mmCIF file with all atom_site columns, C-alpha atoms in Angstrom:
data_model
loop_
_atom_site.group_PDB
_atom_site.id
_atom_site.type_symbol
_atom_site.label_atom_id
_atom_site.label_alt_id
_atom_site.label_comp_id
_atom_site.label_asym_id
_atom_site.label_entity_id
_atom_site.label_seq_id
_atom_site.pdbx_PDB_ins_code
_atom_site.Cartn_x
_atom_site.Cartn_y
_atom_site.Cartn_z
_atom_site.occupancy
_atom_site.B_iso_or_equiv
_atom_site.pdbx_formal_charge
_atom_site.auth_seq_id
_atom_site.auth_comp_id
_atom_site.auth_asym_id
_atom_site.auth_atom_id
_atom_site.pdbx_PDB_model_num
ATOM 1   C CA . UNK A 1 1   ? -9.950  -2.138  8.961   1.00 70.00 ? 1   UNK A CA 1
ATOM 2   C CA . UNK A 1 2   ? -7.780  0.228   7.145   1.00 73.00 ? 2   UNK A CA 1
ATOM 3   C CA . UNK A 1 3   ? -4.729  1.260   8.017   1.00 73.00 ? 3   UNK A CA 1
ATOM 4   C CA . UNK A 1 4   ? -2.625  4.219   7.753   1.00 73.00 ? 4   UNK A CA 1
ATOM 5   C CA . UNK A 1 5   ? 0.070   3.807   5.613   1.00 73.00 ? 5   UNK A CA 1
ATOM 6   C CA . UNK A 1 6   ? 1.882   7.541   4.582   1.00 71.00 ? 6   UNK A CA 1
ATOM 7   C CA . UNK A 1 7   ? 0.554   10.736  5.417   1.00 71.00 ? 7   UNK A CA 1
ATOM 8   C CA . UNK A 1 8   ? 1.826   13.879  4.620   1.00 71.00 ? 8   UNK A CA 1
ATOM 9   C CA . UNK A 1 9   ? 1.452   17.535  5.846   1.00 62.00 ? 9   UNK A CA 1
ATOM 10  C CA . UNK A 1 10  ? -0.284  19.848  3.637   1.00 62.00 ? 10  UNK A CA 1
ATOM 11  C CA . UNK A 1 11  ? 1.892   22.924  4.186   1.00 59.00 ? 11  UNK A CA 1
ATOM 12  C CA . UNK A 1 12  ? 4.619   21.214  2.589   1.00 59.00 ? 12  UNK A CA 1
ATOM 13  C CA . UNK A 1 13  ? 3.001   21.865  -0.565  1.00 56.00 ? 13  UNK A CA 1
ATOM 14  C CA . UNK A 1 14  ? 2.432   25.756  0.532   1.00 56.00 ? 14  UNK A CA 1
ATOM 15  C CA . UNK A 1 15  ? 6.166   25.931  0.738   1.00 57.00 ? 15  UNK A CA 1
ATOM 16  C CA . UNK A 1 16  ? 5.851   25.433  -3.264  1.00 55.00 ? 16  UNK A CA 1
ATOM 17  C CA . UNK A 1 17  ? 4.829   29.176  -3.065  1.00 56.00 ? 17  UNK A CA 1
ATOM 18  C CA . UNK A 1 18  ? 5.653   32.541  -1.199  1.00 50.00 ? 18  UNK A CA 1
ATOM 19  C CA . UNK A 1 19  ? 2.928   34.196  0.933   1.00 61.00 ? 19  UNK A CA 1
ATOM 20  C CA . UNK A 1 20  ? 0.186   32.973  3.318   1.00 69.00 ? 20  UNK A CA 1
ATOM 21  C CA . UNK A 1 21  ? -0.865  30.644  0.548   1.00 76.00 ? 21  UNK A CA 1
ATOM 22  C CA . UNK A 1 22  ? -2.164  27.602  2.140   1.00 81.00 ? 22  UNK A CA 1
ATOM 23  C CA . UNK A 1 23  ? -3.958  25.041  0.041   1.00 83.00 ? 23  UNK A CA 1
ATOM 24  C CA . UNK A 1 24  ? -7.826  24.656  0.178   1.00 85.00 ? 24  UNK A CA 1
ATOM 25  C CA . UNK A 1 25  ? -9.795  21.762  1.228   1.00 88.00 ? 25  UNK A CA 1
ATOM 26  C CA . UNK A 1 26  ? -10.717 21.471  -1.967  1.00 88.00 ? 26  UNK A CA 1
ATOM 27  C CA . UNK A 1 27  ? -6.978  20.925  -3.036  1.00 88.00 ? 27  UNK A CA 1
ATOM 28  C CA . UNK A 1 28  ? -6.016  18.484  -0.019  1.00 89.00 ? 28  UNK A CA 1
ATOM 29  C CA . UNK A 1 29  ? -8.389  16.455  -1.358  1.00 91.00 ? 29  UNK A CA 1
ATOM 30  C CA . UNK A 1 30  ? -7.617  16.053  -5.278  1.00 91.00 ? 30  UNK A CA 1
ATOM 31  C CA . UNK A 1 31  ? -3.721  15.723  -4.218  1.00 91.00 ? 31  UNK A CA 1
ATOM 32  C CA . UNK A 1 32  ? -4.853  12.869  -2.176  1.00 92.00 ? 32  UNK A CA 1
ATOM 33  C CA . UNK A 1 33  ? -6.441  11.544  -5.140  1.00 94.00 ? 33  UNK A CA 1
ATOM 34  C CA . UNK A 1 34  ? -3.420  11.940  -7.050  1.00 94.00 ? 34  UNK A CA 1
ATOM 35  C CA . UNK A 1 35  ? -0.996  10.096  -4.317  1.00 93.00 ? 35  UNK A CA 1
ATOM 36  C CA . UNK A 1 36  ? -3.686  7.224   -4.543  1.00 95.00 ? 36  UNK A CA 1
ATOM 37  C CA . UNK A 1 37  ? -3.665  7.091   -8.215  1.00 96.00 ? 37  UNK A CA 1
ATOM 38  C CA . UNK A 1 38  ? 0.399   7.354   -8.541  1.00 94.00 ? 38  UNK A CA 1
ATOM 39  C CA . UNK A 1 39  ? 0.792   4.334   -5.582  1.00 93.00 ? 39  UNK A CA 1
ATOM 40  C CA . UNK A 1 40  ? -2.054  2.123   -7.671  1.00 94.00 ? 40  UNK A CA 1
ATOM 41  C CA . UNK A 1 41  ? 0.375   2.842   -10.887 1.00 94.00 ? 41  UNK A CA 1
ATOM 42  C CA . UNK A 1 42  ? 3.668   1.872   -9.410  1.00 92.00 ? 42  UNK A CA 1
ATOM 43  C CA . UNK A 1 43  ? 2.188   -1.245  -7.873  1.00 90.00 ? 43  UNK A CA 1
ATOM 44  C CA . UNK A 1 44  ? 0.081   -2.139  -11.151 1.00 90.00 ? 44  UNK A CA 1
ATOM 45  C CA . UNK A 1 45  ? 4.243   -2.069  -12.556 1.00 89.00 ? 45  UNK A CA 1
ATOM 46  C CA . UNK A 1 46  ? 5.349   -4.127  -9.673  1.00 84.00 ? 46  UNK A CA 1
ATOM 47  C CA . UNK A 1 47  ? 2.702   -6.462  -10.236 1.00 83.00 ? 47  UNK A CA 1
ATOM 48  C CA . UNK A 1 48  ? 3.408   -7.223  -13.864 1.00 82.00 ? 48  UNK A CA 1
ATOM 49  C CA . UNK A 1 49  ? 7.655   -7.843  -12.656 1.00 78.00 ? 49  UNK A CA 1
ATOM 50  C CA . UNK A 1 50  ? 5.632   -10.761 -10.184 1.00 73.00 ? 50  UNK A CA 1
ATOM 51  C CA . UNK A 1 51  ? 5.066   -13.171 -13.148 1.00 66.00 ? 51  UNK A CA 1
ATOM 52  C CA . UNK A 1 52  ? 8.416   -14.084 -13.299 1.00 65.00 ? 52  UNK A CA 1
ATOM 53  C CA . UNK A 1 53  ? 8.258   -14.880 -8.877  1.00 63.00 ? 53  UNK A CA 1
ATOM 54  C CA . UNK A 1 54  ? 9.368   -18.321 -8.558  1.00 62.00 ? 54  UNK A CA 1
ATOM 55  C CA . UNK A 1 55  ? 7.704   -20.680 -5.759  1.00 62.00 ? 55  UNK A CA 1
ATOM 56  C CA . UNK A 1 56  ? 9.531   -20.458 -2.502  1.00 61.00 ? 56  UNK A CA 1
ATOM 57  C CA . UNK A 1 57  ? 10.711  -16.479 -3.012  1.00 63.00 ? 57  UNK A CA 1
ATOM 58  C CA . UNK A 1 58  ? 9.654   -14.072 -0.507  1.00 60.00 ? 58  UNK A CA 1
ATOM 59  C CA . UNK A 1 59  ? 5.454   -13.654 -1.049  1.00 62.00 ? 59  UNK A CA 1
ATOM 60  C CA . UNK A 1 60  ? 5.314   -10.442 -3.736  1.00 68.00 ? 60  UNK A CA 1
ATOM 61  C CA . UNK A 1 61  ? 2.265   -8.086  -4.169  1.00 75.00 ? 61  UNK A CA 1
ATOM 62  C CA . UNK A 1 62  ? -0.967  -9.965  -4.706  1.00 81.00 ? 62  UNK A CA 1
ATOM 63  C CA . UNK A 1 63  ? -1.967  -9.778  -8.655  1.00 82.00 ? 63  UNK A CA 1
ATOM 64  C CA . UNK A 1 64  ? -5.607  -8.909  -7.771  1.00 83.00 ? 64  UNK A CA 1
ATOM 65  C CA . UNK A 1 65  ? -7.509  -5.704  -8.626  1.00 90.00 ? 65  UNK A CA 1
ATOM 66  C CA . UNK A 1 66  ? -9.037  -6.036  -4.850  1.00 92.00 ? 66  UNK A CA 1
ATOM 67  C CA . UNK A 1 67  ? -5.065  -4.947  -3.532  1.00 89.00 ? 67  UNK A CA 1
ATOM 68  C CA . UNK A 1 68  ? -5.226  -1.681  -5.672  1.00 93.00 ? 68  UNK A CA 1
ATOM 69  C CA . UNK A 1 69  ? -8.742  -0.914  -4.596  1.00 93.00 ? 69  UNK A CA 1
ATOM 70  C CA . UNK A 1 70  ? -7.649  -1.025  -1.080  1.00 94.00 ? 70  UNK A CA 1
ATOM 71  C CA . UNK A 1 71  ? -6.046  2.271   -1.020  1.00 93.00 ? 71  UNK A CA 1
ATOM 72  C CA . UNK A 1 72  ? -7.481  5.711   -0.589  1.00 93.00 ? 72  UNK A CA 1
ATOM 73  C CA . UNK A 1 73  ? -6.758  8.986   1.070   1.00 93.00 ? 73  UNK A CA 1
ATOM 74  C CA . UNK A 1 74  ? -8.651  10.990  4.105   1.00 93.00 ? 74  UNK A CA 1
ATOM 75  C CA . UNK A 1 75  ? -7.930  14.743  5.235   1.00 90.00 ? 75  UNK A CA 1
ATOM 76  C CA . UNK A 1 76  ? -7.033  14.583  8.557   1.00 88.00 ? 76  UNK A CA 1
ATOM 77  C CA . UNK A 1 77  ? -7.181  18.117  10.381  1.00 86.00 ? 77  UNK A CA 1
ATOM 78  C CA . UNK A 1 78  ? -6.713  21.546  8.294   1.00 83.00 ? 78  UNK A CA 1
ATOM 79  C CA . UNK A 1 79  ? -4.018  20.094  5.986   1.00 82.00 ? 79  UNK A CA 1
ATOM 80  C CA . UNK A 1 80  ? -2.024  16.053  6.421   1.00 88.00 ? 80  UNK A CA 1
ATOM 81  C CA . UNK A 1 81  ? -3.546  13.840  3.610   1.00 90.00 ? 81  UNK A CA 1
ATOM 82  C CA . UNK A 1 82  ? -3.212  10.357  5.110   1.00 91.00 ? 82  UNK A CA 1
ATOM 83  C CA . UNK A 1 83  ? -3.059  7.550   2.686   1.00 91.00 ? 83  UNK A CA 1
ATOM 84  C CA . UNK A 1 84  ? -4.679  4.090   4.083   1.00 93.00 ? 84  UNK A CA 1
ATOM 85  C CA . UNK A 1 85  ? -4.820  0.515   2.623   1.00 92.00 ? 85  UNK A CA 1
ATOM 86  C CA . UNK A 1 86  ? -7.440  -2.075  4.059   1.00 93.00 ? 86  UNK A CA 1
ATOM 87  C CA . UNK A 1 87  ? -5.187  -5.064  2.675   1.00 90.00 ? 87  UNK A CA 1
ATOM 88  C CA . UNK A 1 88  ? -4.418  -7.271  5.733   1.00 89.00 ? 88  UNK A CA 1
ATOM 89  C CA . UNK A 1 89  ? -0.628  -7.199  5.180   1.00 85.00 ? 89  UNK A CA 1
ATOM 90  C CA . UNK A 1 90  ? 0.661   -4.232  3.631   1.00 85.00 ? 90  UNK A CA 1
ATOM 91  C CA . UNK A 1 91  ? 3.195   -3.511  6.495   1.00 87.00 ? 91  UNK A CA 1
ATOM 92  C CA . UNK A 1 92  ? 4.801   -6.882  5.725   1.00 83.00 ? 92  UNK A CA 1
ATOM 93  C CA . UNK A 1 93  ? 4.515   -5.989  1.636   1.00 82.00 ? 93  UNK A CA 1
ATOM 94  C CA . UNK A 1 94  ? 5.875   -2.159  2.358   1.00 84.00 ? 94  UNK A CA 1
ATOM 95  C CA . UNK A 1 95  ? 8.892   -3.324  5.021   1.00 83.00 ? 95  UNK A CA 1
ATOM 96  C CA . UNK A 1 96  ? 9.290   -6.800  4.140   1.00 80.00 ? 96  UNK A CA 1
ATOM 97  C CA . UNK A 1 97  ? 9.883   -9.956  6.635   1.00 79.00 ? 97  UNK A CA 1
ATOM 98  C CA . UNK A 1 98  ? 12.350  -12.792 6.614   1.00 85.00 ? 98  UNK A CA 1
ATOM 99  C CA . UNK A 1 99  ? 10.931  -16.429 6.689   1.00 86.00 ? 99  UNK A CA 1
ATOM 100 C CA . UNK A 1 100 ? 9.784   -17.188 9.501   1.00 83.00 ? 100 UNK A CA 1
ATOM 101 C CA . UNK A 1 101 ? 7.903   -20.604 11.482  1.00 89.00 ? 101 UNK A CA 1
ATOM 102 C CA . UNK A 1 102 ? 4.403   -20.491 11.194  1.00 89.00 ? 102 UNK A CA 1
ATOM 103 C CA . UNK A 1 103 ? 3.904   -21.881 14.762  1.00 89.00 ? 103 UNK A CA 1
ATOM 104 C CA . UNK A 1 104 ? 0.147   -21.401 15.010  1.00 88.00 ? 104 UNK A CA 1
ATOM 105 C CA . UNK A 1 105 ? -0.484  -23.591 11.706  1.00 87.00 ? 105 UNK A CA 1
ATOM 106 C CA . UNK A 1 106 ? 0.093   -26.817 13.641  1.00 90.00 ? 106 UNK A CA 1
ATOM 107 C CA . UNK A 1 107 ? -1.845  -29.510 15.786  1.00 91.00 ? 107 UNK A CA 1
ATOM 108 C CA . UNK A 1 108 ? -0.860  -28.753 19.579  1.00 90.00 ? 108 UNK A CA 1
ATOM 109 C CA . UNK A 1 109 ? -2.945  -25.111 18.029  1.00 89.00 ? 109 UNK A CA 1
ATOM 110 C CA . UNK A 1 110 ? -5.483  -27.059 17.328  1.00 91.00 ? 110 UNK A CA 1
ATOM 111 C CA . UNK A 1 111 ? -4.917  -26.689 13.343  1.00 90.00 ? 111 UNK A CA 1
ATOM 112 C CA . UNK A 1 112 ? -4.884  -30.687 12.035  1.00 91.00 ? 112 UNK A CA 1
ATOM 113 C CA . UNK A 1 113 ? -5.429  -29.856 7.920   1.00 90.00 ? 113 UNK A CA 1
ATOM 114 C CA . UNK A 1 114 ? -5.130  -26.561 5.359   1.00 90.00 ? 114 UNK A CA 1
ATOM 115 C CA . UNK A 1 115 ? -7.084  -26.393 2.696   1.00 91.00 ? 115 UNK A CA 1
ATOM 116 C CA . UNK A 1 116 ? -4.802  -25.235 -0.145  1.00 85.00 ? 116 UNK A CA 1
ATOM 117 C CA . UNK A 1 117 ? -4.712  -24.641 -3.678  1.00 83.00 ? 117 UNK A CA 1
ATOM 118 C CA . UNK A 1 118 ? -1.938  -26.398 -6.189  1.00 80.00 ? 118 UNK A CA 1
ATOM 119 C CA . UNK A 1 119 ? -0.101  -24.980 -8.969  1.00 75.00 ? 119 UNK A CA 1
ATOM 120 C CA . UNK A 1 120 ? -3.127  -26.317 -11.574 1.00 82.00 ? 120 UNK A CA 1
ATOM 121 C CA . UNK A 1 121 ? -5.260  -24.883 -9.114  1.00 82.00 ? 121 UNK A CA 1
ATOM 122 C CA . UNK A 1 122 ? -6.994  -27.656 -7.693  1.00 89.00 ? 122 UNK A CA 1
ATOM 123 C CA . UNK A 1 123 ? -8.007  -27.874 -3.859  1.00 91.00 ? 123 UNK A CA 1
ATOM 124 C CA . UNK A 1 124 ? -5.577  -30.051 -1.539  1.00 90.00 ? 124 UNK A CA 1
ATOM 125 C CA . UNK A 1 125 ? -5.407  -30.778 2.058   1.00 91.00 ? 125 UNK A CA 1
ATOM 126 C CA . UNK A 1 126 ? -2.619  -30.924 3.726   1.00 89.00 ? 126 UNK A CA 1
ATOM 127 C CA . UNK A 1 127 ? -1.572  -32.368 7.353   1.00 90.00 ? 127 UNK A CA 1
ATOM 128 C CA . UNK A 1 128 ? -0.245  -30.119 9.936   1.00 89.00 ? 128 UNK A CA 1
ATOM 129 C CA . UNK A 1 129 ? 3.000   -30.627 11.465  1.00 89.00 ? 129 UNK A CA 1
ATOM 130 C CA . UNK A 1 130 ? 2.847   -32.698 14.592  1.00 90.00 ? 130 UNK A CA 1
ATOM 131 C CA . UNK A 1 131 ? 4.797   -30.035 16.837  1.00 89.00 ? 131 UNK A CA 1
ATOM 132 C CA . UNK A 1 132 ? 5.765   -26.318 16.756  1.00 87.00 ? 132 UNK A CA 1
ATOM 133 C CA . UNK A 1 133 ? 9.052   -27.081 16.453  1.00 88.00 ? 133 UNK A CA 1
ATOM 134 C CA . UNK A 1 134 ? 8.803   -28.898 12.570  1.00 87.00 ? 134 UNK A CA 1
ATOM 135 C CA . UNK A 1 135 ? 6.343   -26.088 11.740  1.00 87.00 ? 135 UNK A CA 1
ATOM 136 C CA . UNK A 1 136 ? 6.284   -24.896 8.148   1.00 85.00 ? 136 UNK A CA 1
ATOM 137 C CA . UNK A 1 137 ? 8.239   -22.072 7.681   1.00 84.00 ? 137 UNK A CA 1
ATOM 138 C CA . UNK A 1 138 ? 6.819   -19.122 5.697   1.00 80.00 ? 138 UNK A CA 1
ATOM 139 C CA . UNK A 1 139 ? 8.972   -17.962 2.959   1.00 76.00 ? 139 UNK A CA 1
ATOM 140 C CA . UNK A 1 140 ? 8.379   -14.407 4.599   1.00 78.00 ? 140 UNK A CA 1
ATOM 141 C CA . UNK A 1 141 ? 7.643   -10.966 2.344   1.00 74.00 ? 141 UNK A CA 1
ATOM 142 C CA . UNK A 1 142 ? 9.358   -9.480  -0.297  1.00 74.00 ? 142 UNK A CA 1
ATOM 143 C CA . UNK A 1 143 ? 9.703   -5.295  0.641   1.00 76.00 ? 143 UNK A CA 1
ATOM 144 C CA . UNK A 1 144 ? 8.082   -3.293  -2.296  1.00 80.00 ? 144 UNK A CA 1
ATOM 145 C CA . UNK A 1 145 ? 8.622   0.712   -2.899  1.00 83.00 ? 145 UNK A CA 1
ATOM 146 C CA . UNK A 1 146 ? 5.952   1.268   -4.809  1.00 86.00 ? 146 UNK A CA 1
ATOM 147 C CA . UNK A 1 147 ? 4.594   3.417   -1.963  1.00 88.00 ? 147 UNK A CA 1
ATOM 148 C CA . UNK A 1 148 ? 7.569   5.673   -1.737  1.00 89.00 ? 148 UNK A CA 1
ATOM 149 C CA . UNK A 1 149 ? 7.900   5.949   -5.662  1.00 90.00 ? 149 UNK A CA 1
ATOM 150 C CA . UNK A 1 150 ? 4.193   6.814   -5.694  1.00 92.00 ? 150 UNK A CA 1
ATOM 151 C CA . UNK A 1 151 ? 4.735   9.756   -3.532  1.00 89.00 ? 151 UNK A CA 1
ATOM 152 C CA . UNK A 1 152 ? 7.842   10.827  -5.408  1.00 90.00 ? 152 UNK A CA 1
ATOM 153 C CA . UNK A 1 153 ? 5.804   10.908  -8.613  1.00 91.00 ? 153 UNK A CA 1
ATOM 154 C CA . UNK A 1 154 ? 2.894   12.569  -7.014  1.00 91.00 ? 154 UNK A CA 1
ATOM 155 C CA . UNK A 1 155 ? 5.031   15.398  -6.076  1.00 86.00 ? 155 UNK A CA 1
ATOM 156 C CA . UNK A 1 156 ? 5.926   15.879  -9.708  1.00 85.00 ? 156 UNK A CA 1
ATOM 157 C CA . UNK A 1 157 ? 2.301   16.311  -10.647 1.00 85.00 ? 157 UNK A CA 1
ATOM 158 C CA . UNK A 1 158 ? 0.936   18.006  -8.288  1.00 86.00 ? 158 UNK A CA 1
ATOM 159 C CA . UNK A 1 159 ? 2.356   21.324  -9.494  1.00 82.00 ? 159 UNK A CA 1
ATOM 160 C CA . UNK A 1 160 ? -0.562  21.830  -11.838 1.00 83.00 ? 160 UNK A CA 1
ATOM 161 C CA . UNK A 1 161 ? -2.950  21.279  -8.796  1.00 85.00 ? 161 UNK A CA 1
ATOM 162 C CA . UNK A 1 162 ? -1.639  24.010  -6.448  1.00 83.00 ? 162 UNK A CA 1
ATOM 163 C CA . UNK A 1 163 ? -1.119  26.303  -9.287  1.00 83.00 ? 163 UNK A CA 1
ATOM 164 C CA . UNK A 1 164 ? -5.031  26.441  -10.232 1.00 84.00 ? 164 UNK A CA 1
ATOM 165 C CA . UNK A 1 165 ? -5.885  26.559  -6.408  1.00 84.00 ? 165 UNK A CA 1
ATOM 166 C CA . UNK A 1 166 ? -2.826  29.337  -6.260  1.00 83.00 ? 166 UNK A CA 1
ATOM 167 C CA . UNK A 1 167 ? -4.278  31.101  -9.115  1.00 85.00 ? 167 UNK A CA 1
ATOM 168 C CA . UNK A 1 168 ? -8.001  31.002  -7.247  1.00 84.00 ? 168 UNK A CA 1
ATOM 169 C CA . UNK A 1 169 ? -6.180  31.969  -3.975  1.00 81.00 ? 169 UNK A CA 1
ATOM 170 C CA . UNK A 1 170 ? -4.728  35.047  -5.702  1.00 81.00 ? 170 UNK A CA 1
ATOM 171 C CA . UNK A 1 171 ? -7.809  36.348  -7.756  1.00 82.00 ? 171 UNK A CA 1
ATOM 172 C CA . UNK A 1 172 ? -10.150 35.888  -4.369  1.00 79.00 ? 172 UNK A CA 1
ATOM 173 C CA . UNK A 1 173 ? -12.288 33.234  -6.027  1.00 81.00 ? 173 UNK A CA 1
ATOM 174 C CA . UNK A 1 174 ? -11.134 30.381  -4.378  1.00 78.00 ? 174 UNK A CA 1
ATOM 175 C CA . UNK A 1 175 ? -14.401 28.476  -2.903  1.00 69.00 ? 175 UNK A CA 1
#
C-alpha cells in the first residue's frame, strides 16, 4: 500500500506570479513528475555514499532499483501534489529510529529459526532467542534527506514549467 510521504499545495507555485494565475491540471501533474524525478536523484546519490555502510550501522537506503520505483505523485483536489512511496519502511528511512529489541523475532512468538543471508551470500539459519528479554536488537534506521533535498531542487526547476503554463494562461490557449 502506498503511502503518503510530502505533499504540497499547488497555489504555492501561483504565488511565483501576480494575478489569478493558478496552475492547470496539466501543470500539477508534470511538477509532480519533476518532485518524483528530483527525490529518485538525491536517493540514487545517497545510495552510492551506502557502499562504504559498515555492518552493525543504522540500516541505510536499500541499493535496489525496486526502492526508486516506489515513488510517484497523485493530484489530490484542484491543486496539492502528494508524493507516495509503496516501500514498507520509508517513515523509518525519512525520520530514522534508534536500535531497538526485536521482541516478536523470538520463540515464546512462536518464531524458532530466520532464514538469513551471509556476507558471501549464502542462506543460514539462525536460532531465535529463547526469551524476549535476550532478543536481538535491531541496529535501528539511519534518517535520510533525500526527500527534503528533492523538493528543494524541484523548486529550482520548476520555473520553466509554470512559465510555459503562465505563458498559455496569458495568451488564452491554455487547454
Amino acid at each position: 500500500m502506498a503511502q503518503k510521504i510530502k505533499s504540497t499545495y499547488g497555489g504555492s507555485f501561483a504565488k511565483m506570479v501576480a494575478g489569478d494565475y493558478k496552475p492547470s491540471r496539466t501543470t500539477l501533474i508534470k511538477l509532480g513528475t519533476l518532485i518524483v524525478d528530483c527525490v529518485v536523484a538525491e536517493a540514487r546519490k545517497d545510495m552510492a555514499k551506502e557502499a562504504r555502510r559498515k555492518t552493525g550501522d543504522p540500516v541505510g537506503l536499500p541499493q535496489s532499483e525496486r526502492f526508486l520505483s516506489s515513488f510517484t505523485s497523485k493530484l489530490y483536489g484542484q491543486s496539492t501534489v502528494e508524493i507516495y512511496s509503496t516501500w514498507p519502511t520509508i517513515e523509518q528511512l525519512t525520520e530514522g529510529t534508534d536500535p531497538y529489541p526485536m521482541t516478536w523475532l523470538t520463540r515464546p512468538n512462536g518464531v524458532n529459526a530466520v532464514p538469513m543471508k551471509d556476507s558471501m551470500g549464502r542462506l543460514i539459519i539462525r536460532a531465535t532467542p529463547l526469551s524476549t528479554q535476550d532478543a536481538w536488537i535491531h541496529p535501528g534506521f539511519a534518517r535520510h534527506n533525500f526527500l527534503q533535498r528533492g523538493m528543494t531542487r524541484a523548486k529550482k526547476e520548476m520555473a520553466d514549467i509554470v512559465r510555459e503554463d503562465l505563458k498559455q494562461f496569458l495568451a488564452g490557449t491554455r487547454k
